Amino acid sequence: MSPTTKDAIADRLAEARRRTLALVEPLDDSQLNRVYSEILSPLAWDLGHIANFEELWLVQTIGDREPLHGELGRFYDAIENPRKIRGELPILRDSELRTYLDDVRERTLEVLEEVEIGAEAEDPLLREGFVYEMLLAHELQHTETMLQLLQMVDGYTLPDVPELDLPDRGPSPETSAESSSETIAIEAGTYEIGAGPTGFAYDNERGRHEVELAAFEIDRLPVSNSDYAEFLEETGAEPPLYWERGPDASQPLIHVSWHEAEAYAGWTGKRLPTEQEWEAASPRLERLGRVWEWTSSDFLAYPGFEAFPYPEYSEAFFGDEHKVLRGGSWATHREVMRPSFRNWDLPQRRQIFSGLRLARDA
Ligand SMILES: [Fe+2]
C-alpha cells in the first residue's frame, strides 16, 4: 500500500484525536475524574481507555511491543470493569494521562510505518487497514459516549467541533402536522440486509443475507417532541430525560428508553419497526442522523456470524437483553454512520441519544 494511504490513516487518527481533546478541553482535571453517574464512566477513564485500546491493538498486537504501563490495561477493559466501579480504579489521571495518550500515539505511528496494510496483507487485521479503521471507529464512538456525560456537566457548552450535527446548528427541516405523519409504503418481498464482504464493518453486520418481509408502512420522519408532548399530556407518563430543558417542538424526540418508545408506539396504534424493516426502508427515510432509533429487535447474530476480531465486541452481547437501535444521532460522527450499523443497548437506557420512528403492518 502506498505511503499516501498510510499518511491518510495518520491524518484521520490525528483528526479523531483533535475532536476527542476538543470536547474535554473546557474541563479541568477534577471534572475529568469525577463520577457523574453510575451508568457512565468518568471522562478520564474514557480517555485512558481510548489510548489503551489503541496501544493494545496497534502497538502490542500489530507492532509486537510491550505495553508502556505493564498490567495497567486490565483497568481499561470495558467488560472486566463495569461503569459503576470505574471511578475507583487506579487509572491514569491528569498529566500522566495526557502523556500516555501522546506516547501511545507516537508508537502507533512508528508501527504504521513498518506494516503492510494492502488488500493482499496476510494478517486479516491488516488487510485493507481493518485494524486502523476499527481504532478510528472506536475513538469516534467513544466521543459519543463522552457526550452523554458532557451534557450532565454544569455550565458545559460544546466547543465548535466539526462533524457534530448539533440540532441547533444547520437547517432544521421544515415539518408540518401533515408531513410528520406521512408514511412510506414498503412492498412485501426479499430484501438484502447487512454489510457486504468488502469495506469496513463490524462482525455483527455480516454476513449480508436475504430476509423476507411482509408489506409495511414506516413514518418518513422520526417522532417529534410535539408528537410526544401530546402523549405525555394525555397519559401523564414520565417525561424523557432532560425534557425540562425545553425541547424544540419540531425536533425529533430524544432520550427515551425502549420501554417508553414501545409505550408511545402502542398509544398511537402503531409499533416499532424491526431492524430488518428499518434497514430495508433506510434509503427512503428522512431526518436520519439526529437520534438513534429504537427497533423492536433483540440484538442477535446474523446467519453465519463469525466473531472478528474478538468475541467481546459483539458476541458477548447477543441475546434478548439488548435492543437494537439504528441510524445515528447528532453526536455520531458521520464516518461511523451507515445503513447496516447496529447499535444496541439495554431497554431501560435513556442517557443515550435515542428516539424512535413508527411503523405498522400494511
Ligand atoms: Fe471501548
GROMACS .gro file of C-alpha atoms and ligand atoms in nm:
model
  363
    1MET     CA    1   0.000   0.000   0.000
    2SER     CA    2   0.130   0.343  -0.090
    3PRO     CA    3   0.276   0.577   0.170
    4THR     CA    4  -0.001   0.824   0.084
    5THR     CA    5  -0.258   0.585   0.224
    6LYS     CA    6  -0.061   0.547   0.544
    7ASP     CA    7  -0.048   0.924   0.557
    8ALA     CA    8  -0.424   0.932   0.519
    9ILE     CA    9  -0.463   0.693   0.813
   10ALA     CA   10  -0.228   0.904   1.025
   11ASP     CA   11  -0.426   1.218   0.934
   12ARG     CA   12  -0.757   1.057   1.022
   13LEU     CA   13  -0.619   0.931   1.354
   14ALA     CA   14  -0.497   1.283   1.429
   15GLU     CA   15  -0.832   1.434   1.336
   16ALA     CA   16  -1.025   1.195   1.559
   17ARG     CA   17  -0.790   1.279   1.846
   18ARG     CA   18  -0.831   1.653   1.792
   19ARG     CA   19  -1.206   1.603   1.819
   20THR     CA   20  -1.176   1.397   2.139
   21LEU     CA   21  -0.948   1.650   2.305
   22ALA     CA   22  -1.154   1.949   2.189
   23LEU     CA   23  -1.459   1.806   2.366
   24VAL     CA   24  -1.283   1.785   2.702
   25GLU     CA   25  -1.077   2.100   2.656
   26PRO     CA   26  -1.318   2.320   2.858
   27LEU     CA   27  -1.289   2.087   3.162
   28ASP     CA   28  -1.035   2.078   3.443
   29ASP     CA   29  -0.880   1.763   3.588
   30SER     CA   30  -1.127   1.735   3.873
   31GLN     CA   31  -1.416   1.734   3.625
   32LEU     CA   32  -1.239   1.469   3.416
   33ASN     CA   33  -1.201   1.248   3.722
   34ARG     CA   34  -1.546   1.300   3.863
   35VAL     CA   35  -1.814   1.031   3.864
   36TYR     CA   36  -2.133   1.197   3.741
   37SER     CA   37  -2.344   0.888   3.704
   38GLU     CA   38  -2.307   0.521   3.785
   39ILE     CA   39  -2.405   0.431   3.429
   40LEU     CA   40  -2.130   0.646   3.277
   41SER     CA   41  -1.752   0.636   3.319
   42PRO     CA   42  -1.554   0.934   3.444
   43LEU     CA   43  -1.408   1.105   3.136
   44ALA     CA   44  -1.053   1.023   3.250
   45TRP     CA   45  -1.143   0.654   3.217
   46ASP     CA   46  -1.277   0.703   2.864
   47LEU     CA   47  -0.963   0.889   2.760
   48GLY     CA   48  -0.731   0.628   2.910
   49HIS     CA   49  -0.942   0.351   2.757
   50ILE     CA   50  -0.917   0.512   2.413
   51ALA     CA   51  -0.537   0.521   2.445
   52ASN     CA   52  -0.518   0.174   2.594
   53PHE     CA   53  -0.734   0.018   2.321
   54GLU     CA   54  -0.505   0.181   2.067
   55GLU     CA   55  -0.199   0.050   2.247
   56LEU     CA   56  -0.343  -0.300   2.273
   57TRP     CA   57  -0.428  -0.330   1.903
   58LEU     CA   58  -0.196  -0.100   1.712
   59VAL     CA   59   0.115  -0.123   1.929
   60GLN     CA   60   0.108  -0.455   2.116
   61THR     CA   61  -0.085  -0.679   1.874
   62ILE     CA   62   0.028  -0.532   1.542
   63GLY     CA   63   0.364  -0.390   1.648
   64ASP     CA   64   0.459  -0.669   1.889
   65ARG     CA   65   0.575  -0.417   2.151
   66GLU     CA   66   0.547  -0.437   2.530
   67PRO     CA   67   0.284  -0.215   2.694
   68LEU     CA   68   0.405   0.116   2.839
   69HIS     CA   69   0.247   0.060   3.181
   70GLY     CA   70   0.264  -0.315   3.240
   71GLU     CA   71  -0.064  -0.453   3.369
   72LEU     CA   72  -0.247  -0.120   3.362
   73GLY     CA   73  -0.453  -0.232   3.062
   74ARG     CA   74  -0.676  -0.454   3.274
   75PHE     CA   75  -0.832  -0.147   3.438
   76TYR     CA   76  -0.935  -0.021   3.096
   77ASP     CA   77  -1.104  -0.343   2.992
   78ALA     CA   78  -1.469  -0.247   2.942
   79ILE     CA   79  -1.605  -0.594   3.020
   80GLU     CA   80  -1.391  -0.655   3.330
   81ASN     CA   81  -1.468  -0.313   3.478
   82PRO     CA   82  -1.837  -0.217   3.485
   83ARG     CA   83  -1.907   0.155   3.459
   84LYS     CA   84  -2.013   0.195   3.819
   85ILE     CA   85  -1.667   0.100   3.955
   86ARG     CA   86  -1.454   0.290   3.702
   87GLY     CA   87  -1.421   0.598   3.923
   88GLU     CA   88  -1.238   0.393   4.189
   89LEU     CA   89  -0.985   0.221   3.966
   90PRO     CA   90  -0.614   0.310   3.984
   91ILE     CA   91  -0.624   0.458   3.633
   92LEU     CA   92  -0.400   0.731   3.490
   93ARG     CA   93  -0.503   1.085   3.564
   94ASP     CA   94  -0.405   1.442   3.486
   95SER     CA   95  -0.064   1.493   3.319
   96GLU     CA   96   0.017   1.120   3.331
   97LEU     CA   97  -0.297   1.052   3.131
   98ARG     CA   98  -0.211   1.314   2.868
   99THR     CA   99   0.143   1.179   2.837
  100TYR     CA  100   0.006   0.827   2.790
  101LEU     CA  101  -0.224   0.938   2.507
  102ASP     CA  102   0.071   1.106   2.333
  103ASP     CA  103   0.320   0.826   2.391
  104VAL     CA  104   0.085   0.559   2.259
  105ARG     CA  105   0.015   0.768   1.950
  106GLU     CA  106   0.386   0.813   1.884
  107ARG     CA  107   0.436   0.436   1.893
  108THR     CA  108   0.128   0.377   1.679
  109LEU     CA  109   0.272   0.595   1.404
  110GLU     CA  110   0.608   0.418   1.433
  111VAL     CA  111   0.440   0.078   1.387
  112LEU     CA  112   0.224   0.209   1.100
  113GLU     CA  113   0.547   0.279   0.908
  114GLU     CA  114   0.651  -0.086   0.942
  115VAL     CA  115   0.335  -0.274   0.841
  116GLU     CA  116   0.178  -0.385   0.513
  117ILE     CA  117  -0.186  -0.282   0.502
  118GLY     CA  118  -0.288  -0.361   0.144
  119ALA     CA  119  -0.575  -0.580   0.025
  120GLU     CA  120  -0.319  -0.863  -0.005
  121ALA     CA  121  -0.196  -0.843   0.354
  122GLU     CA  122  -0.175  -1.188   0.509
  123ASP     CA  123  -0.298  -1.083   0.852
  124PRO     CA  124  -0.676  -1.023   0.834
  125LEU     CA  125  -0.631  -0.748   1.093
  126LEU     CA  126  -0.414  -0.556   0.849
  127ARG     CA  127  -0.599  -0.639   0.528
  128GLU     CA  128  -0.747  -0.319   0.387
  129GLY     CA  129  -0.626  -0.149   0.705
  130PHE     CA  130  -0.905  -0.314   0.909
  131VAL     CA  131  -0.748  -0.263   1.250
  132TYR     CA  132  -0.687   0.106   1.181
  133GLU     CA  133  -1.049   0.153   1.070
  134MET     CA  134  -1.158  -0.028   1.385
  135LEU     CA  135  -0.950   0.203   1.603
  136LEU     CA  136  -1.081   0.514   1.434
  137ALA     CA  137  -1.439   0.397   1.474
  138HIS     CA  138  -1.369   0.310   1.837
  139GLU     CA  139  -1.243   0.657   1.923
  140LEU     CA  140  -1.522   0.830   1.732
  141GLN     CA  141  -1.784   0.613   1.902
  142HIS     CA  142  -1.636   0.682   2.243
  143THR     CA  143  -1.670   1.054   2.190
  144GLU     CA  144  -2.044   0.992   2.159
  145THR     CA  145  -2.043   0.817   2.498
  146MET     CA  146  -1.842   1.107   2.638
  147LEU     CA  147  -2.104   1.348   2.505
  148GLN     CA  148  -2.368   1.161   2.705
  149LEU     CA  149  -2.172   1.256   3.014
  150LEU     CA  150  -2.071   1.603   2.898
  151GLN     CA  151  -2.432   1.710   2.885
  152MET     CA  152  -2.452   1.639   3.260
  153VAL     CA  153  -2.163   1.874   3.336
  154ASP     CA  154  -2.293   2.203   3.477
  155GLY     CA  155  -2.218   2.501   3.258
  156TYR     CA  156  -2.055   2.292   2.983
  157THR     CA  157  -2.101   2.433   2.637
  158LEU     CA  158  -1.996   2.239   2.334
  159PRO     CA  159  -1.688   2.371   2.161
  160ASP     CA  160  -1.712   2.421   1.788
  161VAL     CA  161  -1.617   2.069   1.688
  162PRO     CA  162  -1.651   1.967   1.326
  163GLU     CA  163  -1.873   1.670   1.242
  164LEU     CA  164  -2.113   1.728   1.527
  165ASP     CA  165  -2.452   1.777   1.373
  166LEU     CA  166  -2.598   1.979   1.657
  167PRO     CA  167  -2.975   2.015   1.649
  168ASP     CA  168  -2.941   2.391   1.681
  169ARG     CA  169  -2.684   2.421   1.405
  170GLY     CA  170  -2.762   2.386   1.039
  171PRO     CA  171  -3.100   2.394   0.873
  172SER     CA  172  -3.387   2.237   1.057
  173PRO     CA  173  -3.604   2.057   0.801
  174GLU     CA  174  -3.949   2.201   0.755
  175THR     CA  175  -4.216   1.995   0.920
  176SER     CA  176  -4.587   2.041   0.942
  177ALA     CA  177  -4.854   1.835   1.107
  178GLU     CA  178  -4.920   1.655   0.777
  179SER     CA  179  -4.558   1.585   0.685
  180SER     CA  180  -4.473   1.445   1.026
  181SER     CA  181  -4.744   1.185   0.990
  182GLU     CA  182  -4.654   1.096   0.632
  183THR     CA  183  -4.567   0.731   0.580
  184ILE     CA  184  -4.370   0.538   0.323
  185ALA     CA  185  -4.514   0.211   0.194
  186ILE     CA  186  -4.266  -0.073   0.162
  187GLU     CA  187  -4.374  -0.366  -0.051
  188ALA     CA  188  -4.359  -0.726   0.061
  189GLY     CA  189  -4.055  -0.903  -0.078
  190THR     CA  190  -3.698  -1.019  -0.034
  191TYR     CA  191  -3.451  -0.765   0.096
  192GLU     CA  192  -3.075  -0.779   0.145
  193ILE     CA  193  -2.963  -0.695   0.496
  194GLY     CA  194  -2.616  -0.644   0.642
  195ALA     CA  195  -2.275  -0.524   0.524
  196GLY     CA  196  -2.119  -0.661   0.207
  197PRO     CA  197  -1.788  -0.853   0.212
  198THR     CA  198  -1.559  -0.554   0.145
  199GLY     CA  199  -1.508  -0.225   0.322
  200PHE     CA  200  -1.505  -0.171   0.696
  201ALA     CA  201  -1.792  -0.309   0.903
  202TYR     CA  202  -1.819  -0.480   1.240
  203ASP     CA  203  -1.859  -0.856   1.266
  204ASN     CA  204  -2.222  -0.819   1.379
  205GLU     CA  205  -2.317  -0.655   1.046
  206ARG     CA  206  -2.203  -0.960   0.849
  207GLY     CA  207  -2.280  -1.162   0.654
  208ARG     CA  208  -2.510  -0.991   0.411
  209HIS     CA  209  -2.819  -1.206   0.380
  210GLU     CA  210  -3.171  -1.208   0.242
  211VAL     CA  211  -3.481  -1.165   0.453
  212GLU     CA  212  -3.847  -1.196   0.360
  213LEU     CA  213  -4.055  -0.902   0.472
  214ALA     CA  214  -4.432  -0.862   0.469
  215ALA     CA  215  -4.563  -0.528   0.340
  216PHE     CA  216  -4.539  -0.248   0.597
  217GLU     CA  217  -4.552   0.127   0.636
  218ILE     CA  218  -4.295   0.340   0.812
  219ASP     CA  219  -4.301   0.708   0.901
  220ARG     CA  220  -4.099   0.941   0.684
  221LEU     CA  221  -3.975   1.124   0.995
  222PRO     CA  222  -3.888   1.020   1.347
  223VAL     CA  223  -4.135   1.104   1.626
  224SER     CA  224  -4.104   1.471   1.722
  225ASN     CA  225  -4.112   1.640   2.061
  226SER     CA  226  -4.451   1.790   1.984
  227ASP     CA  227  -4.591   1.445   1.896
  228TYR     CA  228  -4.464   1.318   2.228
  229ALA     CA  229  -4.592   1.616   2.426
  230GLU     CA  230  -4.946   1.510   2.333
  231PHE     CA  231  -4.881   1.161   2.464
  232LEU     CA  232  -4.741   1.298   2.791
  233GLU     CA  233  -5.039   1.523   2.838
  234GLU     CA  234  -5.290   1.251   2.776
  235THR     CA  235  -5.125   0.968   2.969
  236GLY     CA  236  -4.931   1.151   3.241
  237ALA     CA  237  -4.628   0.939   3.153
  238GLU     CA  238  -4.288   1.042   3.286
  239PRO     CA  239  -4.116   1.290   3.054
  240PRO     CA  240  -3.792   1.193   2.873
  241LEU     CA  241  -3.455   1.273   3.029
  242TYR     CA  242  -3.367   1.646   3.006
  243TRP     CA  243  -3.723   1.729   2.890
  244GLU     CA  244  -3.724   2.015   3.144
  245ARG     CA  245  -3.453   2.187   2.938
  246GLY     CA  246  -3.728   2.283   2.697
  247PRO     CA  247  -3.701   2.084   2.375
  248ASP     CA  248  -3.767   2.242   2.034
  249ALA     CA  249  -4.112   2.110   1.938
  250SER     CA  250  -4.026   2.031   1.576
  251GLN     CA  251  -3.705   1.841   1.657
  252PRO     CA  252  -3.703   1.462   1.693
  253LEU     CA  253  -3.782   1.324   2.037
  254ILE     CA  254  -3.464   1.219   2.217
  255HIS     CA  255  -3.361   1.045   2.544
  256VAL     CA  256  -3.637   0.791   2.570
  257SER     CA  257  -3.592   0.431   2.679
  258TRP     CA  258  -3.703   0.136   2.467
  259HIS     CA  259  -3.991   0.083   2.710
  260GLU     CA  260  -4.105   0.443   2.661
  261ALA     CA  261  -4.068   0.409   2.284
  262GLU     CA  262  -4.281   0.093   2.294
  263ALA     CA  263  -4.545   0.257   2.513
  264TYR     CA  264  -4.567   0.557   2.282
  265ALA     CA  265  -4.591   0.341   1.970
  266GLY     CA  266  -4.869   0.137   2.133
  267TRP     CA  267  -5.058   0.455   2.226
  268THR     CA  268  -5.056   0.568   1.862
  269GLY     CA  269  -5.181   0.228   1.743
  270LYS     CA  270  -4.857   0.170   1.555
  271ARG     CA  271  -4.540  -0.018   1.651
  272LEU     CA  272  -4.162  -0.001   1.635
  273PRO     CA  273  -4.009  -0.133   1.313
  274THR     CA  274  -3.791  -0.442   1.326
  275GLU     CA  275  -3.428  -0.370   1.244
  276GLN     CA  276  -3.469  -0.555   0.914
  277GLU     CA  277  -3.763  -0.333   0.821
  278TRP     CA  278  -3.563  -0.026   0.920
  279GLU     CA  279  -3.269  -0.124   0.704
  280ALA     CA  280  -3.487  -0.217   0.406
  281ALA     CA  281  -3.659   0.121   0.429
  282SER     CA  282  -3.344   0.321   0.511
  283PRO     CA  283  -3.276   0.464   0.163
  284ARG     CA  284  -3.614   0.637   0.180
  285LEU     CA  285  -3.615   0.759   0.540
  286GLU     CA  286  -3.569   1.127   0.622
  287ARG     CA  287  -3.412   1.321   0.906
  288LEU     CA  288  -3.161   1.045   0.969
  289GLY     CA  289  -2.869   1.115   1.197
  290ARG     CA  290  -3.045   1.324   1.460
  291VAL     CA  291  -3.143   1.047   1.701
  292TRP     CA  292  -3.076   0.677   1.726
  293GLU     CA  293  -3.398   0.493   1.653
  294TRP     CA  294  -3.511   0.208   1.875
  295THR     CA  295  -3.628  -0.101   1.689
  296SER     CA  296  -3.832  -0.392   1.822
  297SER     CA  297  -3.542  -0.632   1.755
  298ASP     CA  298  -3.323  -0.811   2.005
  299PHE     CA  299  -2.950  -0.791   1.932
  300LEU     CA  300  -2.886  -1.130   1.769
  301ALA     CA  301  -2.623  -1.283   1.542
  302TYR     CA  302  -2.688  -1.285   1.168
  303PRO     CA  303  -2.678  -1.623   0.992
  304GLY     CA  304  -2.318  -1.738   0.950
  305PHE     CA  305  -2.185  -1.488   1.206
  306GLU     CA  306  -1.815  -1.514   1.284
  307ALA     CA  307  -1.662  -1.316   1.569
  308PHE     CA  308  -1.386  -1.086   1.445
  309PRO     CA  309  -1.151  -0.966   1.570
  310TYR     CA  310  -1.262  -1.051   1.924
  311PRO     CA  311  -1.580  -1.205   2.074
  312GLU     CA  312  -1.620  -0.928   2.332
  313TYR     CA  313  -1.707  -0.669   2.069
  314SER     CA  314  -2.049  -0.806   1.984
  315GLU     CA  315  -2.086  -1.176   2.051
  316ALA     CA  316  -2.082  -1.124   2.428
  317PHE     CA  317  -2.391  -0.901   2.395
  318PHE     CA  318  -2.606  -1.123   2.173
  319GLY     CA  319  -2.935  -1.233   2.327
  320ASP     CA  320  -3.267  -1.090   2.436
  321GLU     CA  321  -3.122  -0.848   2.690
  322HIS     CA  322  -3.026  -0.577   2.442
  323LYS     CA  323  -3.242  -0.399   2.186
  324VAL     CA  324  -3.109  -0.274   1.854
  325LEU     CA  325  -3.100   0.094   1.762
  326ARG     CA  326  -3.043   0.209   1.406
  327GLY     CA  327  -2.938   0.526   1.228
  328GLY     CA  328  -2.721   0.760   1.433
  329SER     CA  329  -2.757   1.074   1.643
  330TRP     CA  330  -2.633   1.433   1.625
  331ALA     CA  331  -2.340   1.313   1.839
  332THR     CA  332  -2.245   1.033   1.598
  333HIS     CA  333  -1.956   1.109   1.367
  334ARG     CA  334  -2.071   1.084   1.004
  335GLU     CA  335  -1.784   0.848   0.933
  336VAL     CA  336  -1.933   0.578   1.156
  337MET     CA  337  -2.292   0.609   1.028
  338ARG     CA  338  -2.403   0.353   0.771
  339PRO     CA  339  -2.732   0.174   0.698
  340SER     CA  340  -2.603  -0.162   0.821
  341PHE     CA  341  -2.463  -0.026   1.152
  342ARG     CA  342  -2.623  -0.191   1.457
  343ASN     CA  343  -2.614  -0.011   1.787
  344TRP     CA  344  -2.752  -0.190   2.093
  345ASP     CA  345  -2.840  -0.107   2.449
  346LEU     CA  346  -3.044  -0.212   2.749
  347PRO     CA  347  -3.416  -0.132   2.711
  348GLN     CA  348  -3.422   0.092   3.019
  349ARG     CA  349  -3.143   0.323   2.898
  350ARG     CA  350  -3.228   0.686   2.822
  351GLN     CA  351  -2.899   0.875   2.865
  352ILE     CA  352  -2.821   0.768   2.508
  353PHE     CA  353  -2.939   0.988   2.219
  354SER     CA  354  -3.238   0.769   2.144
  355GLY     CA  355  -3.574   0.831   1.984
  356LEU     CA  356  -3.798   0.633   1.753
  357ARG     CA  357  -3.980   0.611   1.425
  358LEU     CA  358  -4.318   0.444   1.391
  359ALA     CA  359  -4.416   0.158   1.164
  360ARG     CA  360  -4.724  -0.056   1.108
  361ASP     CA  361  -4.834  -0.356   0.908
  362ALA     CA  362  -4.970  -0.258   0.568
  363FE      FE  363  -1.433   0.096   2.403
   0.00000   0.00000   0.00000
